[in-house]
Amino acid sequence: MIQVGAYNTLKINRRVDFGFYLDDGAEGILLPKRFAPPKARIGDEVKVFLYHDSDNRLIATTQEPKGIVGDIVLLEAVAVTPQGAFLDWGLMKDLFVAKSQQHTVMRKGGKYLVRIYLDQQTGRAAATEKIDQYLDNDNLTVKELEPVKLIVYRRSDIGYVVIINDRHTGMLHFNQVYREIAVGDRLEGYISSIKPEGKIDVVLGKPGYQRVEDETEKLLRLLRQNKGFLPYHDKSLPEDIYAYFGMSKKTFKMTTGALYRQKKITLEPDGIRLAEVGQPQS
């Protein structure tokens, strides 16, 4: 059974001047010549993406779109009409988002976070800005301290609303953000807390000491690259630490604390030093 707006593996059953027809159990689906594998032959199985062209014909391609049905992606509007907007999703035919499926007034050149879905009336892949209907915090599939994939959804008064694993919403508070982020950014984080009403707080990076274990090697490498000394300490500004190390001040303190206990660094008033470069610890 074929799936529109998704990848399918289909067998080539005949060749024509302008390409190949793939077996769909009916008349076949055209794979245009320019998108066919160079050495394609009858009987070969090929992985293709299926979508409808401007004439509403189902077409196969080996091009890779920026998203498939079910994905939440940030796409640029390349054309706007009274009926809706067309978004560039990496294929010959742009992805349509109807006026009724828009939250904002889409403009050419603007980038918008949308979910790709299969329109039940037309059978075509389409897009919608109305993502909330696909998100659910009543039936959670995550737990505290679990690593998750995040998409920045929108900004609020206390932080950023994020989409968790394409299924739930959570809050990334401002005091947990140490670099510039924008709607549509994809980030790695973990669940810091789940409240009884299903509200989720998230933090960037990895949980606890698993994160520190990753960061210690980075900090040691940076020290070695800078003659064994770095001018950062527990009085340094959080934004300065993040700009240089790519970690929060909390993680920096946990990491330096772990390295100090392992006697790999010394802590000085104006920075940190490799123990083998500086004076031995007492």
mmCIF file of C-alpha atoms in Angstrom:
data_model
loop_
_atom_site.group_PDB
_atom_site.id
_atom_site.type_symbol
_atom_site.label_atom_id
_atom_site.label_comp_id
_atom_site.label_asym_id
_atom_site.label_seq_id
_atom_site.Cartn_x
_atom_site.Cartn_y
_atom_site.Cartn_z
ATOM 1 C CA MET A 1 0.000 0.000 0.000
ATOM 2 C CA ILE A 2 1.553 3.283 -1.090
ATOM 3 C CA GLN A 3 1.810 6.327 1.179
ATOM 4 C CA VAL A 4 1.583 9.827 -0.285
ATOM 5 C CA GLY A 5 3.889 12.388 1.304
ATOM 6 C CA ALA A 6 6.237 9.662 2.503
ATOM 7 C CA TYR A 7 9.029 7.414 1.310
ATOM 8 C CA ASN A 8 8.068 4.170 -0.423
ATOM 9 C CA THR A 9 10.129 1.306 -1.831
ATOM 10 C CA LEU A 10 8.653 0.325 -5.196
ATOM 11 C CA LYS A 11 9.701 -1.917 -8.065
ATOM 12 C CA ILE A 12 10.356 -0.617 -11.582
ATOM 13 C CA ASN A 13 8.006 -2.470 -13.932
ATOM 14 C CA ARG A 14 8.444 -0.650 -17.251
ATOM 15 C CA ARG A 15 10.547 1.970 -18.983
ATOM 16 C CA VAL A 16 9.441 4.874 -21.196
ATOM 17 C CA ASP A 17 11.337 7.647 -22.983
ATOM 18 C CA PHE A 18 10.727 10.115 -20.163
ATOM 19 C CA GLY A 19 11.404 7.820 -17.217
ATOM 20 C CA PHE A 20 10.142 4.707 -15.473
ATOM 21 C CA TYR A 21 6.835 3.492 -14.135
ATOM 22 C CA LEU A 22 6.816 1.983 -10.663
ATOM 23 C CA ASP A 23 4.499 -0.825 -9.630
ATOM 24 C CA ASP A 24 1.654 0.429 -7.418
ATOM 25 C CA GLY A 25 -0.751 -2.429 -8.160
ATOM 26 C CA ALA A 26 -2.569 -0.282 -10.724
ATOM 27 C CA GLU A 27 -1.456 1.837 -13.709
ATOM 28 C CA GLY A 28 1.903 2.666 -12.167
ATOM 29 C CA ILE A 29 3.561 5.798 -10.799
ATOM 30 C CA LEU A 30 5.924 7.827 -12.956
ATOM 31 C CA LEU A 31 9.521 8.307 -11.843
ATOM 32 C CA PRO A 32 10.824 11.028 -14.203
ATOM 33 C CA LYS A 33 14.103 10.217 -15.926
ATOM 34 C CA ARG A 34 16.065 13.043 -14.271
ATOM 35 C CA PHE A 35 15.169 11.741 -10.807
ATOM 36 C CA ALA A 36 15.846 8.062 -11.495
ATOM 37 C CA PRO A 37 19.012 6.295 -10.278
ATOM 38 C CA PRO A 38 21.702 6.381 -13.025
ATOM 39 C CA LYS A 39 21.698 2.606 -13.578
ATOM 40 C CA ALA A 40 18.018 1.933 -12.959
ATOM 41 C CA ARG A 41 16.661 -1.197 -14.643
ATOM 42 C CA ILE A 42 13.332 -3.008 -14.845
ATOM 43 C CA GLY A 43 12.904 -5.168 -11.768
ATOM 44 C CA ASP A 44 14.971 -2.890 -9.509
ATOM 45 C CA GLU A 45 13.466 -1.707 -6.242
ATOM 46 C CA VAL A 46 13.950 2.002 -5.582
ATOM 47 C CA LYS A 47 13.256 4.181 -2.552
ATOM 48 C CA VAL A 48 11.203 7.171 -3.673
ATOM 49 C CA PHE A 49 9.148 9.992 -2.239
ATOM 50 C CA LEU A 50 5.567 10.281 -3.529
ATOM 51 C CA TYR A 51 3.668 13.530 -4.062
ATOM 52 C CA HIS A 52 1.223 15.131 -6.483
ATOM 53 C CA ASP A 53 2.412 17.452 -9.244
ATOM 54 C CA SER A 54 0.635 20.568 -10.536
ATOM 55 C CA ASP A 55 -1.662 18.418 -12.678
ATOM 56 C CA ASN A 56 -2.644 16.311 -9.644
ATOM 57 C CA ARG A 57 -0.697 13.318 -10.943
ATOM 58 C CA LEU A 58 1.070 11.145 -8.401
ATOM 59 C CA ILE A 59 4.807 11.447 -9.025
ATOM 60 C CA ALA A 60 7.819 9.617 -7.600
ATOM 61 C CA THR A 61 11.165 11.286 -6.968
ATOM 62 C CA THR A 62 14.513 10.447 -5.439
ATOM 63 C CA GLN A 63 14.772 14.069 -4.264
ATOM 64 C CA GLU A 64 14.603 14.442 -0.499
ATOM 65 C CA PRO A 65 12.012 16.928 0.775
ATOM 66 C CA LYS A 66 12.614 19.027 3.888
ATOM 67 C CA GLY A 67 9.898 17.063 5.633
ATOM 68 C CA ILE A 68 7.382 14.257 5.179
ATOM 69 C CA VAL A 69 3.792 13.857 6.383
ATOM 70 C CA GLY A 70 3.783 14.147 10.176
ATOM 71 C CA ASP A 71 6.922 16.289 10.377
ATOM 72 C CA ILE A 72 7.051 19.755 11.913
ATOM 73 C CA VAL A 73 9.404 21.951 9.883
ATOM 74 C CA LEU A 74 10.384 25.568 9.302
ATOM 75 C CA LEU A 75 9.748 26.456 5.646
ATOM 76 C CA GLU A 76 10.046 29.593 3.545
ATOM 77 C CA ALA A 77 7.081 31.041 1.644
ATOM 78 C CA VAL A 78 7.963 31.433 -2.033
ATOM 79 C CA ALA A 79 4.579 32.612 -3.303
ATOM 80 C CA VAL A 80 1.366 33.990 -1.806
ATOM 81 C CA THR A 81 -2.129 33.959 -3.354
ATOM 82 C CA PRO A 82 -5.595 34.909 -2.052
ATOM 83 C CA GLN A 83 -6.198 31.195 -1.427
ATOM 84 C CA GLY A 84 -3.024 30.542 0.536
ATOM 85 C CA ALA A 85 0.751 30.347 0.384
ATOM 86 C CA PHE A 86 3.269 28.025 -1.235
ATOM 87 C CA LEU A 87 6.242 26.861 0.805
ATOM 88 C CA ASP A 88 9.574 25.581 -0.457
ATOM 89 C CA TRP A 89 9.986 22.021 0.833
ATOM 90 C CA GLY A 90 12.793 21.019 -1.511
ATOM 91 C CA LEU A 91 10.760 19.536 -4.387
ATOM 92 C CA MET A 92 9.749 20.710 -7.861
ATOM 93 C CA LYS A 93 6.205 21.310 -6.583
ATOM 94 C CA ASP A 94 5.882 23.651 -3.605
ATOM 95 C CA LEU A 95 3.845 22.747 -0.528
ATOM 96 C CA PHE A 96 0.488 24.519 -0.169
ATOM 97 C CA VAL A 97 -0.828 25.964 3.083
ATOM 98 C CA ALA A 98 -4.432 27.161 2.741
ATOM 99 C CA LYS A 99 -5.520 30.517 4.143
ATOM 100 C CA SER A 100 -7.712 28.650 6.639
ATOM 101 C CA GLN A 101 -4.632 26.816 7.932
ATOM 102 C CA GLN A 102 -2.623 29.959 8.666
ATOM 103 C CA HIS A 103 -2.209 31.669 12.048
ATOM 104 C CA THR A 104 -0.247 34.581 10.643
ATOM 105 C CA VAL A 105 -0.479 36.565 7.435
ATOM 106 C CA MET A 106 2.125 34.745 5.384
ATOM 107 C CA ARG A 107 4.404 36.835 3.212
ATOM 108 C CA LYS A 108 6.822 35.870 0.482
ATOM 109 C CA GLY A 109 10.276 35.318 1.948
ATOM 110 C CA GLY A 110 8.974 34.710 5.458
ATOM 111 C CA LYS A 111 9.753 31.495 7.319
ATOM 112 C CA TYR A 112 6.973 29.637 9.118
ATOM 113 C CA LEU A 113 6.769 26.654 11.422
ATOM 114 C CA VAL A 114 4.252 24.202 9.970
ATOM 115 C CA ARG A 115 3.183 20.591 10.227
ATOM 116 C CA ILE A 116 2.920 18.552 7.041
ATOM 117 C CA TYR A 117 -0.287 16.539 6.828
ATOM 118 C CA LEU A 118 -2.307 14.595 4.264
ATOM 119 C CA ASP A 119 -5.396 16.495 3.169
ATOM 120 C CA GLN A 120 -8.277 14.013 3.342
ATOM 121 C CA GLN A 121 -10.311 15.783 0.646
ATOM 122 C CA THR A 122 -7.617 16.030 -2.018
ATOM 123 C CA GLY A 123 -5.274 13.225 -0.962
ATOM 124 C CA ARG A 124 -2.365 15.668 -1.317
ATOM 125 C CA ALA A 125 0.355 16.573 1.156
ATOM 126 C CA ALA A 126 -0.310 20.034 2.577
ATOM 127 C CA ALA A 127 0.845 22.197 5.473
ATOM 128 C CA THR A 128 -0.764 23.885 8.459
ATOM 129 C CA GLU A 129 0.369 26.415 11.031
ATOM 130 C CA LYS A 130 -2.291 25.056 13.398
ATOM 131 C CA ILE A 131 0.044 22.619 15.096
ATOM 132 C CA ASP A 132 -1.608 22.593 18.538
ATOM 133 C CA GLN A 133 -4.279 20.144 17.374
ATOM 134 C CA TYR A 134 -1.553 17.523 16.876
ATOM 135 C CA LEU A 135 0.049 18.045 20.309
ATOM 136 C CA ASP A 136 -1.144 16.307 23.463
ATOM 137 C CA ASN A 137 -0.045 16.639 27.087
ATOM 138 C CA ASP A 138 -2.833 14.452 28.481
ATOM 139 C CA ASN A 139 -1.164 11.206 27.423
ATOM 140 C CA LEU A 140 2.541 11.736 27.993
ATOM 141 C CA THR A 141 5.167 9.474 26.457
ATOM 142 C CA VAL A 142 8.113 11.050 28.314
ATOM 143 C CA LYS A 143 9.408 11.006 31.885
ATOM 144 C CA GLU A 144 11.634 13.224 34.030
ATOM 145 C CA LEU A 145 15.334 13.328 33.065
ATOM 146 C CA GLU A 146 14.611 11.674 29.723
ATOM 147 C CA PRO A 147 16.584 13.151 26.768
ATOM 148 C CA VAL A 148 14.240 14.622 24.154
ATOM 149 C CA LYS A 149 14.240 16.432 20.816
ATOM 150 C CA LEU A 150 12.944 19.999 20.952
ATOM 151 C CA ILE A 151 11.623 22.492 18.408
ATOM 152 C CA VAL A 152 11.248 26.127 19.448
ATOM 153 C CA TYR A 153 7.545 26.857 18.927
ATOM 154 C CA ARG A 154 6.923 30.376 20.195
ATOM 155 C CA ARG A 155 8.119 32.911 22.754
ATOM 156 C CA SER A 156 6.134 33.587 25.940
ATOM 157 C CA ASP A 157 6.499 35.935 28.913
ATOM 158 C CA ILE A 158 8.595 33.437 30.876
ATOM 159 C CA GLY A 159 10.511 31.598 28.166
ATOM 160 C CA TYR A 160 10.000 29.595 25.013
ATOM 161 C CA VAL A 161 7.228 27.124 24.362
ATOM 162 C CA VAL A 162 8.853 24.102 22.754
ATOM 163 C CA ILE A 163 7.536 21.042 20.955
ATOM 164 C CA ILE A 164 8.835 17.836 22.536
ATOM 165 C CA ASN A 165 9.467 14.834 20.250
ATOM 166 C CA ASP A 166 6.845 16.231 17.814
ATOM 167 C CA ARG A 167 4.129 15.177 20.326
ATOM 168 C CA HIS A 168 4.004 17.357 23.443
ATOM 169 C CA THR A 169 4.604 20.949 24.520
ATOM 170 C CA GLY A 170 6.923 22.164 27.221
ATOM 171 C CA MET A 171 8.503 25.307 28.613
ATOM 172 C CA LEU A 172 12.140 26.305 28.282
ATOM 173 C CA HIS A 173 12.553 29.118 30.810
ATOM 174 C CA PHE A 174 14.627 32.191 30.007
ATOM 175 C CA ASN A 175 17.030 31.453 32.869
ATOM 176 C CA GLN A 176 17.933 28.177 31.120
ATOM 177 C CA VAL A 177 18.803 29.826 27.794
ATOM 178 C CA TYR A 178 22.362 31.015 27.265
ATOM 179 C CA ARG A 179 22.439 31.772 23.565
ATOM 180 C CA GLU A 180 20.255 33.229 20.851
ATOM 181 C CA ILE A 181 17.478 30.898 19.754
ATOM 182 C CA ALA A 182 14.598 31.407 17.342
ATOM 183 C CA VAL A 183 11.311 29.812 16.327
ATOM 184 C CA GLY A 184 12.001 26.660 14.343
ATOM 185 C CA ASP A 185 15.369 25.915 15.946
ATOM 186 C CA ARG A 186 15.942 22.235 16.697
ATOM 187 C CA LEU A 187 17.609 21.570 20.033
ATOM 188 C CA GLU A 188 18.537 18.680 22.284
ATOM 189 C CA GLY A 189 17.382 18.755 25.882
ATOM 190 C CA TYR A 190 15.817 16.749 28.658
ATOM 191 C CA ILE A 191 12.724 16.780 30.840
ATOM 192 C CA SER A 192 13.536 18.599 34.084
ATOM 193 C CA SER A 193 10.077 18.309 35.658
ATOM 194 C CA ILE A 194 6.533 17.179 34.930
ATOM 195 C CA LYS A 195 3.792 18.852 36.954
ATOM 196 C CA PRO A 196 0.580 16.999 37.928
ATOM 197 C CA GLU A 197 -1.483 18.886 35.334
ATOM 198 C CA GLY A 198 0.796 17.668 32.540
ATOM 199 C CA LYS A 199 2.875 20.827 32.240
ATOM 200 C CA ILE A 200 6.477 20.045 31.306
ATOM 201 C CA ASP A 201 9.669 22.026 31.954
ATOM 202 C CA VAL A 202 12.717 21.272 29.838
ATOM 203 C CA VAL A 203 16.407 22.148 29.970
ATOM 204 C CA LEU A 204 18.915 22.191 27.143
ATOM 205 C CA GLY A 205 21.723 19.631 27.024
ATOM 206 C CA LYS A 206 21.912 16.309 28.833
ATOM 207 C CA PRO A 207 20.792 15.499 32.368
ATOM 208 C CA GLY A 208 23.040 15.591 35.435
ATOM 209 C CA TYR A 209 26.450 14.017 35.465
ATOM 210 C CA GLN A 210 25.926 12.306 32.126
ATOM 211 C CA ARG A 211 26.242 15.827 30.754
ATOM 212 C CA VAL A 212 29.275 16.599 32.900
ATOM 213 C CA GLU A 213 31.003 13.470 31.615
ATOM 214 C CA ASP A 214 30.656 14.838 28.084
ATOM 215 C CA GLU A 215 31.769 18.346 29.015
ATOM 216 C CA THR A 216 34.895 17.420 30.965
ATOM 217 C CA GLU A 217 36.716 16.325 27.810
ATOM 218 C CA LYS A 218 35.709 19.525 26.059
ATOM 219 C CA LEU A 219 37.021 21.667 28.922
ATOM 220 C CA LEU A 220 40.306 19.737 29.110
ATOM 221 C CA ARG A 221 40.752 20.046 25.351
ATOM 222 C CA LEU A 222 40.218 23.816 25.480
ATOM 223 C CA LEU A 223 42.695 24.120 28.332
ATOM 224 C CA ARG A 224 45.334 22.218 26.367
ATOM 225 C CA GLN A 225 44.721 24.420 23.345
ATOM 226 C CA ASN A 226 45.263 27.549 25.468
ATOM 227 C CA LYS A 227 48.558 26.686 27.202
ATOM 228 C CA GLY A 228 46.788 25.153 30.168
ATOM 229 C CA PHE A 229 44.896 28.231 31.385
ATOM 230 C CA LEU A 230 41.465 29.780 30.787
ATOM 231 C CA PRO A 231 40.278 33.038 32.444
ATOM 232 C CA TYR A 232 36.861 31.717 33.525
ATOM 233 C CA HIS A 233 35.715 31.053 37.087
ATOM 234 C CA ASP A 234 32.638 31.013 39.342
ATOM 235 C CA LYS A 235 32.360 34.825 39.147
ATOM 236 C CA SER A 236 32.321 34.887 35.341
ATOM 237 C CA LEU A 237 29.104 36.024 33.670
ATOM 238 C CA PRO A 238 26.817 33.173 32.475
ATOM 239 C CA GLU A 239 26.669 34.615 28.964
ATOM 240 C CA ASP A 240 30.487 34.785 28.755
ATOM 241 C CA ILE A 241 30.749 31.140 29.820
ATOM 242 C CA TYR A 242 28.131 30.059 27.308
ATOM 243 C CA ALA A 243 29.707 32.088 24.494
ATOM 244 C CA TYR A 244 33.066 30.354 24.991
ATOM 245 C CA PHE A 245 32.205 26.858 26.222
ATOM 246 C CA GLY A 246 28.680 26.366 24.870
ATOM 247 C CA MET A 247 27.451 25.344 28.329
ATOM 248 C CA SER A 248 25.481 26.949 31.148
ATOM 249 C CA LYS A 249 27.242 28.372 34.179
ATOM 250 C CA LYS A 250 25.707 25.591 36.277
ATOM 251 C CA THR A 251 27.217 22.947 34.002
ATOM 252 C CA PHE A 252 30.548 24.813 33.969
ATOM 253 C CA LYS A 253 30.669 24.762 37.780
ATOM 254 C CA MET A 254 29.700 21.080 37.894
ATOM 255 C CA THR A 255 32.355 20.266 35.291
ATOM 256 C CA THR A 256 35.162 22.232 36.923
ATOM 257 C CA GLY A 257 34.154 20.780 40.303
ATOM 258 C CA ALA A 258 34.413 17.251 38.913
ATOM 259 C CA LEU A 259 37.808 17.964 37.344
ATOM 260 C CA TYR A 260 39.076 19.593 40.547
ATOM 261 C CA ARG A 261 38.090 16.535 42.608
ATOM 262 C CA GLN A 262 39.892 14.366 40.052
ATOM 263 C CA LYS A 263 42.973 16.619 40.549
ATOM 264 C CA LYS A 264 43.081 17.405 36.845
ATOM 265 C CA ILE A 265 42.773 21.185 37.258
ATOM 266 C CA THR A 266 43.519 23.858 39.828
ATOM 267 C CA LEU A 267 41.062 26.624 40.644
ATOM 268 C CA GLU A 268 42.602 30.081 40.740
ATOM 269 C CA PRO A 269 41.042 33.489 41.502
ATOM 270 C CA ASP A 270 41.261 34.543 37.862
ATOM 271 C CA GLY A 271 40.612 31.235 36.108
ATOM 272 C CA ILE A 272 41.250 27.505 35.828
ATOM 273 C CA ARG A 273 44.545 25.772 35.088
ATOM 274 C CA LEU A 274 45.580 22.273 34.081
ATOM 275 C CA ALA A 275 47.179 20.586 37.077
ATOM 276 C CA GLU A 276 50.038 19.219 34.980
ATOM 277 C CA VAL A 277 50.806 22.712 33.662
ATOM 278 C CA GLY A 278 50.285 24.717 36.827
ATOM 279 C CA GLN A 279 51.460 24.022 40.321
ATOM 280 C CA PRO A 280 50.386 20.720 41.884
ATOM 281 C CA GLN A 281 47.333 20.798 44.120
ATOM 282 C CA SER A 282 47.863 20.466 47.837
#
